[in-house]
Amino acid sequence: MSTTSRILVVDDDAGGRRLTRATLSRAGFDVVEAEDGAKAIAAVQQGMPDLVLMDVSMPVKDGFTACEELRALPGGQNIPVVMMTGLDDVQSIERAFRVGATDFITKPINWPILAHRVRYMLRASAAINELHQSQRRLSNAQRIGEMGDWVWSVTDDRIVPSDQAWRILGLDPAQGSVERDTLLGCVHLEDRLRVREAFAKAVREGHGFSIQHRLVRRSGNVRHVHQQVEVVERHSNGGALHLVGAIHDVTQRTDAEEQIRRLAYYDTLTGLPNRVLFMQQLQAALHYAERHHSQVAVMFVDLDNFKRVNDTMGHGAGDELLKIVSDRLVRSIRVVDSVSRVSQLDGDTPSIARLGGDEFTVMVTDVNGADDAIVVARRLVESLCEPVTIQGTELYVGGSVGIALFPDDGKDIETLLKNADNAMYRAKETGKGSFHFYDPSMTARAMERLNTEVQLRHAVDTGDFVLHFQPRIELANRRITGAEALIRWRHPERGLVLPEHFIGLAEECNLVGRIGEWVLAAACRQLALWRDAGLPMLPVAVNLAASHLRDPALPTLVAASLDRYQLPASAIEIEVTESVMLSDPEASIRNATELHNMGVALALDDFGVGYSSLNYLKRLPVSSLKIDQSFIRELASDASSAGIITAIIAMARTLGIGLVAEGIEQEAQRSFLLQQGCTEGQGHLFSVAVEADAFASLLRRQDLPAGRPALRSVTGGARRA
Ligand code: C2E
Ligand code: MG
Ligand code: MG
């Protein structure tokens, strides 16, 4: 102790006080005096002494009362208080301890040793204070670090946890100690056997261990802990007698790790495994299957109408749809769990993943050939057949599934996924809402497709197309009222290729815009040629892809094409299918309105099979509807077709729009349509689509009755009068 220690001497005997002061001062202490208990308390409140030497019996306030009060003062806990009692006064000694005295000395005082006694007392008290402090520090550190410790005596099966260990275990520290079984009782049921064995082994073999496991608190709260256990004393046979353990609550870290794992391996929207995890699972499944000579089915699921929902209802709706769909897929997989052991490698996770967008993959391990895979695929497809209600709208989503089997359809992940993907495209081709197995000819088809794409691009660059024209007929008198321009691809090897074989591909490759440009130019050029040859000018309808109608450049393009050949706007009409309504209808409406104002008529092609929203139909300036061929074809066989035709005719009348029936092949069809009030049509009954020269001959052959205008007036253009 560097500074001088202050000793408070409390005694009502002035002589005694003086002697004590003299003795202690000589020994180097600083002495303060008080003549009774009350004065002593006042002195303590002035400044804390390092030690109090107190007589027991004093007037005003005796030593016992003063000691008790002193202990209650702030900081009064740690000061050593030495009571001066009579030699044989056992009662006073006992009472002194009860009120919190640290020690006692007996009167008469042995002066020569008093100073030594005080010095020892001060040293002991300092040591105790330090001990308390370091205990407090340890306890704080344990609390902050969420770490506790325990000691375990094996022989009497007593485990004594530290304060923080009690807290981590969620047990009441009042019990002082616990038995091994009580401790094990706190361990999560699934981890208990493992922990029990680790303890038993440590006792048996005398080796420490570390273990991570879960604890379940009485509240049901689950914590993750890490325990590091050491053996500090061993039996002669090597077994452990005393063990110490550090127990660390690592819940926060485990949670963070779990979250990182979730982010890295799971899709945040659906909670399904993502591509990364799926690849790992599949890799593991393939290794397993290779060793056990079993089969694995890899399936590719693609939603049939996802893009439409996303485009028309927004991404929020798209997300909602994906969540519902993924739930359904997972459930459908769980049902078949007993049929084929789905994902036996990873017990809890069904091996279905979302690769992105509307693409899901499913892995079925240990399948017994194609039959097992069919069970799963059928469930998947069926689960998507039920309508989904999103934002109050009932939607039919549907999905197609492609299947590839390991090892027959591929020995590695990439090949299997590629082949399952190919098979999925094949399923889509065969009809949406179906599944299809991979077969090697698909690779050939994919190659062919790629080849066709290259050739098509080349054709678009060089304009290797030709227009054929199918006359539009007035049903009552079979006179030609116009023509529809239909494109053909002049293929170097395949000859004339019909649009159904390349327009779809052109859409996927973003070529329809350029094709539409070519068609518009070619149609205008042909019209000019006919005009110059003195033929009557009848309107020619050109087909444009729905996406082209949204193109802001379209009105300018149409105007330029007409201008170039000095044609009136009524010379051409534009046909688009109902799918224009599906995405960005506003852009279509804007362009169509502009074209309408220019005097260019717009017809809705293949009407009746698509998704026309009457609401948009009202706003789209349509001059005519072309009734889809399928209704005409089924007129004789399907009564509902007749009903639909009648309804379309009635609707067109009400809206004041023109009508053209397509694909008329039989006289009966013509008379039915005429009877119902449809006055125009096209079809093989009258003429197939023919080359420009042949069409000119058809025109020449029919003599126009006098006074009938060959071309309607330019103003208005649309047939909506
Ligand atoms: P669409 O616009 O509905 O054209 C009518 C299709 O039906 C034409 O086939 C036509 O030849 C055929 N057809 C006409 N009358 C009959 C009949 O009585 N019976 C039968 N069975 N068929 C008949 P095509 O020329 O093969 O065209 C098919 C589709 O390709 C067209 O359907 C149209 O959607 C599209 N298309 C044609 N030309 C173009 C074009 O220049 N651009 C774009 N984007 N699409 C085009
Ligand atoms: Mg058409
Ligand atoms: Mg059509």
Coordinates of C-alpha atoms in Angstrom, one line a residue, residues 101-526:
A101 CA -17.5 -7.4 12.1
T102 CA -14.4 -8.8 10.3
D103 CA -12.4 -9.8 13.3
F104 CA -12.0 -9.0 17.0
I105 CA -9.3 -8.3 19.5
T106 CA -9.6 -8.7 23.1
K107 CA -9.1 -6.1 25.8
P108 CA -6.8 -5.5 27.5
I109 CA -5.0 -4.9 24.3
N110 CA -1.7 -6.4 23.6
W111 CA 0.0 -3.2 22.4
P112 CA 3.2 -4.6 20.9
I113 CA 1.2 -6.7 18.4
L114 CA -1.7 -4.3 17.7
A115 CA 0.1 -2.7 14.7
H116 CA 0.9 -6.1 13.3
R117 CA -2.7 -7.3 13.7
V118 CA -3.9 -4.2 11.9
R119 CA -1.4 -4.6 9.1
Y120 CA -2.4 -8.3 8.5
M121 CA -6.0 -7.3 8.6
L122 CA -5.5 -4.7 5.9
R123 CA -3.6 -7.1 3.7
A124 CA -6.3 -9.8 4.0
S125 CA -9.0 -7.3 3.3
A126 CA -7.1 -6.0 0.2
A127 CA -6.7 -9.6 -1.0
I128 CA -10.4 -10.3 -0.5
N129 CA -11.3 -7.1 -2.4
E130 CA -9.1 -8.1 -5.2
L131 CA -10.6 -11.6 -5.3
H132 CA -14.1 -10.1 -5.4
Q133 CA -13.1 -7.8 -8.1
S134 CA -11.6 -10.5 -10.3
Q135 CA -14.6 -12.7 -9.7
R136 CA -16.8 -9.8 -10.8
R137 CA -14.7 -9.3 -13.8
L138 CA -14.8 -13.0 -14.7
S139 CA -18.5 -13.0 -14.2
N140 CA -18.9 -9.9 -16.4
A141 CA -16.7 -11.4 -19.1
Q142 CA -18.7 -14.6 -19.0
R143 CA -22.0 -12.7 -19.2
I144 CA -20.8 -10.5 -22.1
G145 CA -19.3 -13.5 -23.9
E146 CA -22.3 -15.6 -23.1
M147 CA -19.9 -18.2 -21.8
G148 CA -20.1 -20.1 -18.5
D149 CA -18.1 -22.8 -16.9
W150 CA -18.8 -25.8 -14.6
V151 CA -16.9 -28.3 -12.6
W152 CA -18.0 -31.9 -12.2
S153 CA -17.0 -34.3 -9.6
V154 CA -17.7 -37.7 -11.1
T155 CA -17.6 -39.7 -7.8
D156 CA -20.5 -37.9 -6.2
D157 CA -22.1 -36.9 -9.6
R158 CA -22.2 -33.2 -8.8
I159 CA -21.9 -30.5 -11.4
V160 CA -21.5 -27.0 -10.2
P161 CA -22.1 -24.4 -12.9
S162 CA -21.0 -20.8 -12.7
D163 CA -23.6 -18.0 -12.7
Q164 CA -23.5 -17.6 -16.4
A165 CA -23.6 -21.4 -16.9
W166 CA -26.8 -21.5 -14.9
R167 CA -28.2 -18.8 -17.1
I168 CA -27.2 -20.6 -20.3
L169 CA -28.7 -23.9 -19.1
G170 CA -31.8 -22.1 -18.1
L171 CA -31.7 -23.7 -14.6
D172 CA -32.3 -22.2 -11.2
P173 CA -28.9 -21.4 -9.5
A174 CA -30.5 -21.8 -6.0
Q175 CA -30.1 -25.6 -6.3
G176 CA -26.3 -25.1 -6.0
S177 CA -25.4 -28.1 -8.2
V178 CA -27.0 -30.6 -10.5
E179 CA -26.5 -34.2 -11.5
R180 CA -25.4 -35.3 -14.9
D181 CA -28.9 -36.5 -15.8
T182 CA -30.3 -33.1 -15.0
L183 CA -27.8 -31.5 -17.3
L184 CA -28.6 -34.0 -20.1
G185 CA -32.3 -33.3 -19.6
C186 CA -31.7 -29.8 -20.9
V187 CA -30.2 -31.1 -24.1
H188 CA -32.4 -31.2 -27.2
L189 CA -33.8 -34.6 -27.7
E190 CA -32.2 -35.1 -31.1
D191 CA -28.8 -34.3 -29.7
R192 CA -29.1 -36.0 -26.3
L193 CA -27.7 -39.4 -27.2
R194 CA -24.6 -37.8 -28.8
V195 CA -24.0 -35.7 -25.8
R196 CA -24.6 -38.5 -23.3
E197 CA -22.1 -40.7 -25.2
A198 CA -19.5 -37.9 -25.3
F199 CA -19.7 -37.5 -21.5
A200 CA -19.6 -41.3 -20.9
K201 CA -16.6 -41.7 -23.1
A202 CA -14.7 -38.9 -21.3
V203 CA -15.4 -40.5 -17.9
R204 CA -14.4 -43.9 -19.2
E205 CA -11.2 -42.9 -21.0
G206 CA -10.2 -39.7 -19.2
H207 CA -10.1 -37.6 -22.3
G208 CA -11.5 -34.2 -22.9
F209 CA -13.8 -33.4 -25.8
S210 CA -15.7 -30.6 -27.5
I211 CA -19.2 -30.8 -28.7
Q212 CA -21.8 -28.5 -30.2
H213 CA -25.5 -29.2 -29.5
R214 CA -28.8 -27.6 -28.7
L215 CA -30.4 -26.9 -25.4
V216 CA -34.1 -26.5 -24.8
R217 CA -35.0 -24.1 -22.0
R218 CA -38.1 -24.6 -19.9
S219 CA -39.7 -21.8 -22.0
G220 CA -39.2 -23.9 -25.1
N221 CA -36.5 -21.5 -26.3
V222 CA -33.8 -23.5 -28.2
R223 CA -30.2 -22.4 -27.8
H224 CA -27.1 -23.6 -29.6
V225 CA -24.1 -24.2 -27.4
H226 CA -20.5 -25.2 -27.8
Q227 CA -18.9 -27.1 -24.9
Q228 CA -15.2 -27.6 -24.3
V229 CA -14.6 -30.2 -21.7
E230 CA -11.3 -31.1 -20.0
V231 CA -10.4 -33.8 -17.5
V232 CA -8.5 -32.3 -14.5
E233 CA -8.1 -35.3 -12.3
R234 CA -7.9 -39.0 -13.2
H235 CA -8.5 -42.3 -11.4
S236 CA -5.6 -44.8 -11.3
N237 CA -7.4 -46.8 -14.1
G238 CA -7.3 -43.7 -16.4
G239 CA -11.0 -42.8 -16.0
A240 CA -11.9 -39.2 -15.1
L241 CA -12.6 -38.1 -11.5
H242 CA -12.9 -34.3 -12.0
L243 CA -13.9 -32.5 -15.2
V244 CA -14.2 -28.8 -16.0
G245 CA -16.2 -27.5 -18.9
A246 CA -16.7 -24.2 -20.7
I247 CA -20.1 -23.7 -22.1
H248 CA -20.6 -21.1 -24.8
D249 CA -23.9 -19.9 -26.1
V250 CA -23.3 -19.7 -29.9
T251 CA -26.9 -19.2 -30.9
Q252 CA -26.3 -15.9 -32.5
R253 CA -23.4 -17.2 -34.6
T254 CA -25.3 -20.3 -35.6
D255 CA -28.3 -18.2 -36.6
A256 CA -26.0 -15.9 -38.7
E257 CA -24.4 -18.9 -40.3
E258 CA -27.8 -20.4 -41.0
Q259 CA -28.9 -17.1 -42.6
I260 CA -25.8 -17.0 -44.8
R261 CA -26.5 -20.6 -45.8
R262 CA -30.0 -19.7 -46.7
L263 CA -28.9 -16.7 -48.8
A264 CA -26.3 -18.7 -50.6
Y265 CA -28.3 -21.9 -51.2
Y266 CA -31.9 -21.0 -51.2
D267 CA -34.2 -18.9 -53.4
T268 CA -35.4 -16.0 -51.3
L269 CA -38.8 -15.8 -53.0
T270 CA -40.0 -19.4 -52.7
G271 CA -37.6 -20.7 -50.0
L272 CA -36.7 -23.6 -52.4
P273 CA -33.1 -24.7 -52.9
N274 CA -31.5 -22.6 -55.6
R275 CA -29.4 -23.6 -58.6
V276 CA -26.2 -23.9 -56.5
L277 CA -27.7 -26.2 -53.9
F278 CA -29.6 -28.2 -56.5
M279 CA -26.4 -28.8 -58.5
Q280 CA -24.7 -30.1 -55.3
Q281 CA -27.6 -32.3 -54.4
L282 CA -27.7 -33.7 -57.9
Q283 CA -24.0 -34.3 -58.0
A284 CA -24.2 -36.2 -54.7
A285 CA -27.2 -38.2 -56.0
L286 CA -25.3 -39.1 -59.2
H287 CA -22.3 -40.3 -57.2
Y288 CA -24.6 -42.4 -55.0
A289 CA -26.5 -43.8 -58.0
E290 CA -23.2 -44.7 -59.7
R291 CA -22.0 -46.7 -56.8
H292 CA -25.4 -48.4 -56.3
H293 CA -26.2 -48.8 -59.9
S294 CA -29.5 -47.0 -59.5
Q295 CA -31.2 -44.4 -61.7
V296 CA -32.0 -40.8 -61.1
A297 CA -34.6 -38.8 -62.8
V298 CA -34.0 -35.1 -63.5
M299 CA -37.0 -33.0 -64.5
F300 CA -37.4 -29.6 -65.8
V301 CA -40.6 -27.9 -65.0
D302 CA -41.6 -24.7 -66.9
L303 CA -44.8 -22.8 -66.4
D304 CA -46.9 -22.4 -69.5
N305 CA -48.5 -19.0 -68.8
F306 CA -46.1 -17.3 -66.4
K307 CA -44.8 -14.7 -68.8
R308 CA -48.3 -13.7 -69.7
V309 CA -49.2 -13.2 -66.0
N310 CA -46.0 -11.3 -65.4
D311 CA -46.5 -9.1 -68.4
T312 CA -50.2 -8.3 -67.9
M313 CA -50.6 -8.3 -64.1
G314 CA -47.1 -7.1 -63.1
H315 CA -44.2 -8.6 -61.2
G316 CA -46.0 -8.6 -57.8
A317 CA -48.6 -11.0 -59.3
G318 CA -45.8 -13.0 -60.9
D319 CA -44.0 -13.4 -57.6
E320 CA -47.2 -14.4 -55.9
L321 CA -47.9 -17.0 -58.6
L322 CA -44.4 -18.4 -58.2
K323 CA -44.9 -18.8 -54.5
I324 CA -48.2 -20.6 -54.9
V325 CA -46.8 -22.8 -57.7
S326 CA -43.7 -23.8 -55.7
D327 CA -45.9 -24.8 -52.7
R328 CA -47.9 -27.0 -55.0
L329 CA -44.9 -28.6 -56.6
V330 CA -43.4 -29.4 -53.2
R331 CA -46.7 -30.9 -52.0
S332 CA -47.1 -33.0 -55.1
I333 CA -43.6 -34.3 -54.6
R334 CA -44.2 -35.2 -51.0
V335 CA -47.2 -37.2 -51.9
V336 CA -45.1 -39.5 -54.2
D337 CA -42.4 -39.7 -51.5
S338 CA -43.5 -43.3 -50.7
V339 CA -43.6 -44.3 -54.4
S340 CA -40.1 -43.2 -55.2
R341 CA -37.8 -42.2 -52.4
V342 CA -37.5 -38.6 -53.3
S343 CA -34.3 -37.0 -52.1
Q344 CA -33.3 -39.6 -49.6
L345 CA -29.9 -37.9 -49.4
D346 CA -31.2 -34.9 -47.6
G347 CA -34.0 -36.0 -45.4
D348 CA -35.9 -32.7 -44.9
T349 CA -35.5 -31.0 -48.2
P350 CA -37.6 -32.2 -51.1
S351 CA -35.3 -32.1 -54.0
I352 CA -37.1 -29.5 -55.9
A353 CA -35.3 -26.3 -56.8
R354 CA -36.0 -23.0 -58.5
L355 CA -33.4 -22.2 -61.1
G356 CA -34.7 -18.8 -61.8
G357 CA -37.7 -17.2 -63.6
D358 CA -40.4 -19.8 -63.9
E359 CA -38.0 -22.7 -64.2
F360 CA -38.1 -25.4 -61.6
T361 CA -36.1 -28.6 -61.4
V362 CA -36.9 -31.8 -59.6
M363 CA -34.6 -34.6 -58.8
V364 CA -35.9 -38.1 -58.0
T365 CA -33.4 -40.5 -56.7
D366 CA -33.5 -44.3 -56.9
V367 CA -36.2 -44.4 -59.5
N368 CA -37.1 -47.7 -61.1
G369 CA -37.0 -46.6 -64.7
A370 CA -39.4 -44.4 -66.6
D371 CA -42.5 -45.7 -64.8
D372 CA -41.5 -44.2 -61.5
A373 CA -40.6 -40.9 -63.2
I374 CA -44.0 -40.8 -64.9
V375 CA -45.7 -41.0 -61.5
V376 CA -43.8 -38.0 -60.3
A377 CA -44.1 -36.0 -63.6
R378 CA -47.8 -36.6 -63.7
R379 CA -48.3 -35.3 -60.2
L380 CA -46.3 -32.3 -61.0
V381 CA -48.3 -31.5 -64.1
E382 CA -51.6 -32.2 -62.3
S383 CA -50.6 -29.9 -59.4
L384 CA -50.4 -27.1 -61.9
C385 CA -53.7 -27.7 -63.6
E386 CA -55.9 -26.3 -60.8
P387 CA -56.6 -22.7 -61.2
V388 CA -54.7 -20.1 -59.1
T389 CA -56.4 -17.1 -57.7
I390 CA -54.2 -14.0 -57.8
Q391 CA -55.4 -10.5 -57.0
G392 CA -58.9 -11.8 -57.2
T393 CA -58.4 -13.2 -60.7
E394 CA -58.6 -16.9 -61.4
L395 CA -55.8 -18.0 -63.7
Y396 CA -54.9 -21.2 -65.3
V397 CA -51.1 -21.6 -65.2
G398 CA -50.3 -25.1 -66.4
G399 CA -46.8 -26.4 -66.8
S400 CA -44.8 -28.7 -69.0
V401 CA -42.3 -31.2 -67.7
G402 CA -39.2 -32.6 -69.4
I403 CA -37.5 -35.7 -68.0
A404 CA -34.0 -37.1 -68.4
L405 CA -32.8 -40.2 -66.7
F406 CA -29.4 -41.0 -65.3
P407 CA -27.4 -42.8 -66.6
D408 CA -29.2 -43.4 -70.0
D409 CA -29.8 -39.8 -71.0
G410 CA -26.6 -38.3 -69.6
K411 CA -23.8 -39.2 -67.3
D412 CA -23.2 -35.7 -65.9
I413 CA -25.2 -32.9 -64.5
E414 CA -24.9 -30.6 -67.5
T415 CA -26.0 -33.1 -70.1
L416 CA -28.9 -34.3 -67.9
L417 CA -30.1 -30.8 -67.4
K418 CA -29.7 -29.9 -71.0
N419 CA -31.6 -33.0 -72.1
A420 CA -34.4 -32.5 -69.6
D421 CA -34.7 -28.9 -70.8
N422 CA -34.9 -30.2 -74.4
A423 CA -37.5 -32.7 -73.4
M424 CA -39.5 -29.9 -71.7
Y425 CA -39.5 -27.9 -75.0
R426 CA -40.8 -31.0 -76.7
A427 CA -43.5 -31.3 -74.1
K428 CA -44.5 -27.8 -74.8
E429 CA -44.7 -28.5 -78.5
T430 CA -46.8 -31.6 -78.0
G431 CA -49.4 -29.5 -76.1
K432 CA -49.0 -27.5 -73.0
G433 CA -49.6 -29.2 -69.6
S434 CA -47.9 -32.4 -70.6
F435 CA -44.6 -34.2 -69.9
H436 CA -42.1 -35.7 -72.2
F437 CA -39.0 -37.9 -71.9
Y438 CA -35.8 -37.0 -73.5
D439 CA -34.9 -38.9 -76.7
P440 CA -31.7 -38.5 -78.6
S441 CA -33.5 -37.2 -81.7
M442 CA -34.1 -34.1 -79.8
T443 CA -30.5 -33.1 -80.0
A444 CA -30.7 -33.5 -83.7
R445 CA -33.8 -31.3 -83.7
A446 CA -32.1 -28.7 -81.6
M447 CA -29.2 -28.6 -84.0
E448 CA -31.6 -28.3 -86.9
R449 CA -33.4 -25.4 -85.2
L450 CA -30.1 -23.6 -84.8
N451 CA -29.3 -24.2 -88.4
T452 CA -32.7 -22.9 -89.5
E453 CA -32.2 -19.8 -87.4
V454 CA -28.9 -19.0 -89.2
Q455 CA -30.6 -19.5 -92.5
L456 CA -33.6 -17.4 -91.5
R457 CA -31.4 -14.5 -90.5
H458 CA -29.7 -14.8 -93.8
A459 CA -33.1 -14.8 -95.6
V460 CA -34.1 -11.7 -93.7
D461 CA -30.9 -10.0 -94.8
T462 CA -31.4 -10.9 -98.4
G463 CA -35.2 -10.7 -98.6
D464 CA -35.6 -14.3 -99.7
F465 CA -39.4 -14.3 -99.3
V466 CA -42.4 -14.1 -101.6
L467 CA -46.0 -13.0 -101.0
H468 CA -48.9 -15.1 -102.0
F469 CA -52.4 -13.5 -102.1
Q470 CA -55.6 -15.1 -101.1
P471 CA -58.7 -13.3 -102.3
R472 CA -61.3 -12.0 -99.9
I473 CA -64.7 -12.7 -101.2
E474 CA -68.2 -11.2 -100.9
L475 CA -70.1 -14.3 -99.9
A476 CA -73.4 -13.4 -101.7
N477 CA -71.9 -13.0 -105.1
R478 CA -68.4 -14.5 -104.8
R479 CA -66.8 -11.3 -106.0
I480 CA -63.3 -10.4 -104.8
T481 CA -63.3 -7.5 -102.3
G482 CA -59.6 -7.6 -101.3
A483 CA -56.7 -9.8 -100.7
E484 CA -54.6 -11.1 -97.8
A485 CA -50.9 -11.2 -98.3
L486 CA -49.3 -14.4 -97.0
I487 CA -45.6 -14.8 -96.7
R488 CA -43.5 -17.7 -97.9
W489 CA -39.9 -18.3 -97.4
R490 CA -37.9 -19.1 -100.5
H491 CA -35.6 -21.7 -99.0
P492 CA -32.6 -22.8 -101.1
E493 CA -33.1 -26.5 -100.3
R494 CA -36.6 -26.8 -98.9
G495 CA -38.4 -24.8 -101.6
L496 CA -41.3 -22.5 -100.4
V497 CA -41.6 -22.7 -96.7
L498 CA -45.0 -21.9 -95.1
P499 CA -45.1 -19.3 -92.3
E500 CA -46.1 -21.8 -89.6
H501 CA -42.6 -23.3 -90.0
F502 CA -40.7 -20.1 -89.4
I503 CA -42.8 -17.3 -87.9
G504 CA -42.6 -18.8 -84.4
L505 CA -38.8 -19.1 -84.7
A506 CA -38.6 -15.5 -86.1
E507 CA -40.5 -14.3 -83.0
E508 CA -38.1 -16.0 -80.7
C509 CA -35.1 -14.6 -82.6
N510 CA -36.6 -11.1 -82.7
L511 CA -36.8 -11.1 -86.5
V512 CA -40.6 -10.5 -86.9
G513 CA -40.1 -6.7 -87.0
R514 CA -37.8 -6.9 -90.0
I515 CA -40.0 -9.5 -91.6
G516 CA -43.0 -7.2 -91.1
E517 CA -41.0 -4.4 -92.7
W518 CA -40.3 -6.6 -95.7
V519 CA -43.9 -7.6 -96.0
L520 CA -45.2 -4.0 -95.9
A521 CA -42.8 -3.0 -98.6
A522 CA -43.5 -6.0 -100.8
A523 CA -47.3 -5.6 -100.5
C524 CA -47.0 -1.9 -101.4
R525 CA -44.7 -2.6 -104.3
Q526 CA -47.2 -5.2 -105.6

